[in-house]
Coordinates of C-alpha atoms in Angstrom, one line a residue:
M1 CA 99.2 93.5 96.6
V2 CA 95.7 93.2 98.1
Q3 CA 96.4 89.6 99.0
S4 CA 99.6 90.6 100.7
I5 CA 97.9 93.2 102.8
Q6 CA 95.1 90.8 103.7
A7 CA 97.7 88.2 104.7
L8 CA 99.5 90.9 106.8
V9 CA 96.4 91.9 108.6
A10 CA 95.3 88.2 109.2
S11 CA 98.7 87.3 110.6
I12 CA 98.6 90.3 113.0
R13 CA 95.1 89.5 114.1
A14 CA 96.2 85.9 114.7
G15 CA 99.1 87.0 116.8
E16 CA 101.6 85.3 114.6
K17 CA 105.3 85.6 115.1
L18 CA 107.2 88.7 113.9
H19 CA 109.0 86.6 111.2
T20 CA 105.6 85.9 109.5
V21 CA 104.6 89.5 109.8
Q22 CA 107.9 90.6 108.4
T23 CA 107.5 88.2 105.4
H24 CA 104.2 90.0 104.5
V25 CA 105.8 93.4 105.0
N26 CA 108.6 92.3 102.6
D27 CA 106.1 91.2 100.0
I28 CA 104.3 94.5 100.2
S29 CA 107.5 96.4 100.0
G30 CA 108.5 94.4 96.9
V31 CA 105.3 95.2 95.2
V32 CA 105.7 98.9 95.9
A33 CA 109.2 98.8 94.6
N34 CA 108.0 97.2 91.4
V35 CA 105.2 99.8 90.9
V36 CA 107.6 102.6 91.5
N37 CA 110.3 101.2 89.2
Y38 CA 107.7 100.6 86.4
T39 CA 106.3 104.1 86.7
E40 CA 109.8 105.6 86.8
R41 CA 110.7 103.6 83.7
L42 CA 107.6 104.8 81.9
M43 CA 108.4 108.4 82.8
H44 CA 111.9 107.9 81.5
E45 CA 110.6 106.4 78.2
R46 CA 108.2 109.3 77.9
S47 CA 110.7 112.0 79.1
G48 CA 108.9 114.7 77.1
D49 CA 105.5 113.9 78.7
V50 CA 105.4 116.6 81.4
A51 CA 101.9 115.7 82.4
L52 CA 102.9 112.1 83.1
R53 CA 105.7 113.3 85.3
Q54 CA 103.5 115.9 87.2
T55 CA 100.8 113.3 87.7
S56 CA 103.1 110.4 88.8
E57 CA 105.9 111.9 90.8
P58 CA 103.8 113.0 93.9
V59 CA 102.2 109.6 94.2
I60 CA 105.6 107.8 93.7
H61 CA 107.0 109.9 96.4
A62 CA 104.1 109.1 98.7
L63 CA 104.4 105.4 98.0
E64 CA 108.1 105.4 98.8
Q65 CA 107.5 107.2 102.1
C66 CA 104.7 104.7 103.0
R67 CA 107.0 101.8 102.1
N68 CA 109.8 103.2 104.2
R69 CA 107.4 103.7 107.2
L70 CA 106.1 100.2 106.8
V71 CA 109.6 98.7 106.8
A72 CA 110.8 100.9 109.7
T73 CA 107.8 100.1 111.8
A74 CA 108.2 96.3 111.2
E75 CA 111.8 96.7 112.2
E76 CA 110.7 98.3 115.5
G77 CA 109.1 95.0 116.3
Q78 CA 112.5 93.4 116.5
D79 CA 113.2 95.6 119.5
A80 CA 110.0 94.6 121.3
T81 CA 110.7 92.7 124.5
T82 CA 107.2 91.9 125.6
P83 CA 104.1 90.6 123.7
E84 CA 102.4 93.9 124.5
E85 CA 105.2 95.9 122.9
L86 CA 105.1 93.7 119.8
R87 CA 101.3 94.1 119.5
E88 CA 101.7 97.9 119.8
V89 CA 104.2 97.9 116.9
T90 CA 102.3 95.4 114.7
N91 CA 99.0 97.3 115.2
K92 CA 100.7 100.3 113.4
L93 CA 101.3 98.2 110.2
P94 CA 97.7 97.8 108.8
P95 CA 97.0 101.5 108.5
I96 CA 100.3 102.0 106.6
A97 CA 99.5 99.0 104.4
F98 CA 96.1 100.4 103.6
E99 CA 97.6 103.8 102.8
I100 CA 99.9 102.0 100.3
A101 CA 96.9 100.4 98.7
R102 CA 95.1 103.8 98.4
E103 CA 98.2 105.5 96.9
T104 CA 98.7 102.6 94.5
K105 CA 95.1 102.8 93.4
D106 CA 95.4 106.6 93.0
L107 CA 98.5 106.1 90.8
V108 CA 96.7 103.5 88.6
Q109 CA 93.7 105.8 88.2
R110 CA 95.9 108.7 87.2
L111 CA 97.7 106.7 84.7
E112 CA 94.5 105.2 83.3
S113 CA 93.0 108.7 83.0
M114 CA 96.0 109.9 81.1
A115 CA 95.9 106.8 78.8
S116 CA 92.2 107.5 78.1
A117 CA 93.0 111.1 77.3
D118 CA 95.8 110.0 75.0
D119 CA 93.4 107.5 73.3
E120 CA 90.8 110.3 72.8
D121 CA 93.5 112.6 71.3
D122 CA 94.4 109.8 68.8
F123 CA 90.9 109.7 67.4
R124 CA 90.7 113.5 66.8

């Protein structure tokens, strides 16, 4: 995901066409969808694990909101009629992409923390 975000930012800075920017947005959106789907599958497999659900659901919700904002903002660019309007729209994308990265990192840290706690419980 980090590479996709870097590519998005680089393409925006380079003033590349909306099609290229949209490709990077789609890549990021796909990664977010995979992370959400994997986490939801894990929660389903461990349906009795209330802590997993309580830990993961808020972050999954935040990731989905960020993804929706990212995609919607990129779609706004299709309505831009001037280079200035397009630049205004595309400049909104990097902060959303970085928010996605932070939320994803938060989810991974939460899941790793839970896994570490489970491992410690196994040794007791």
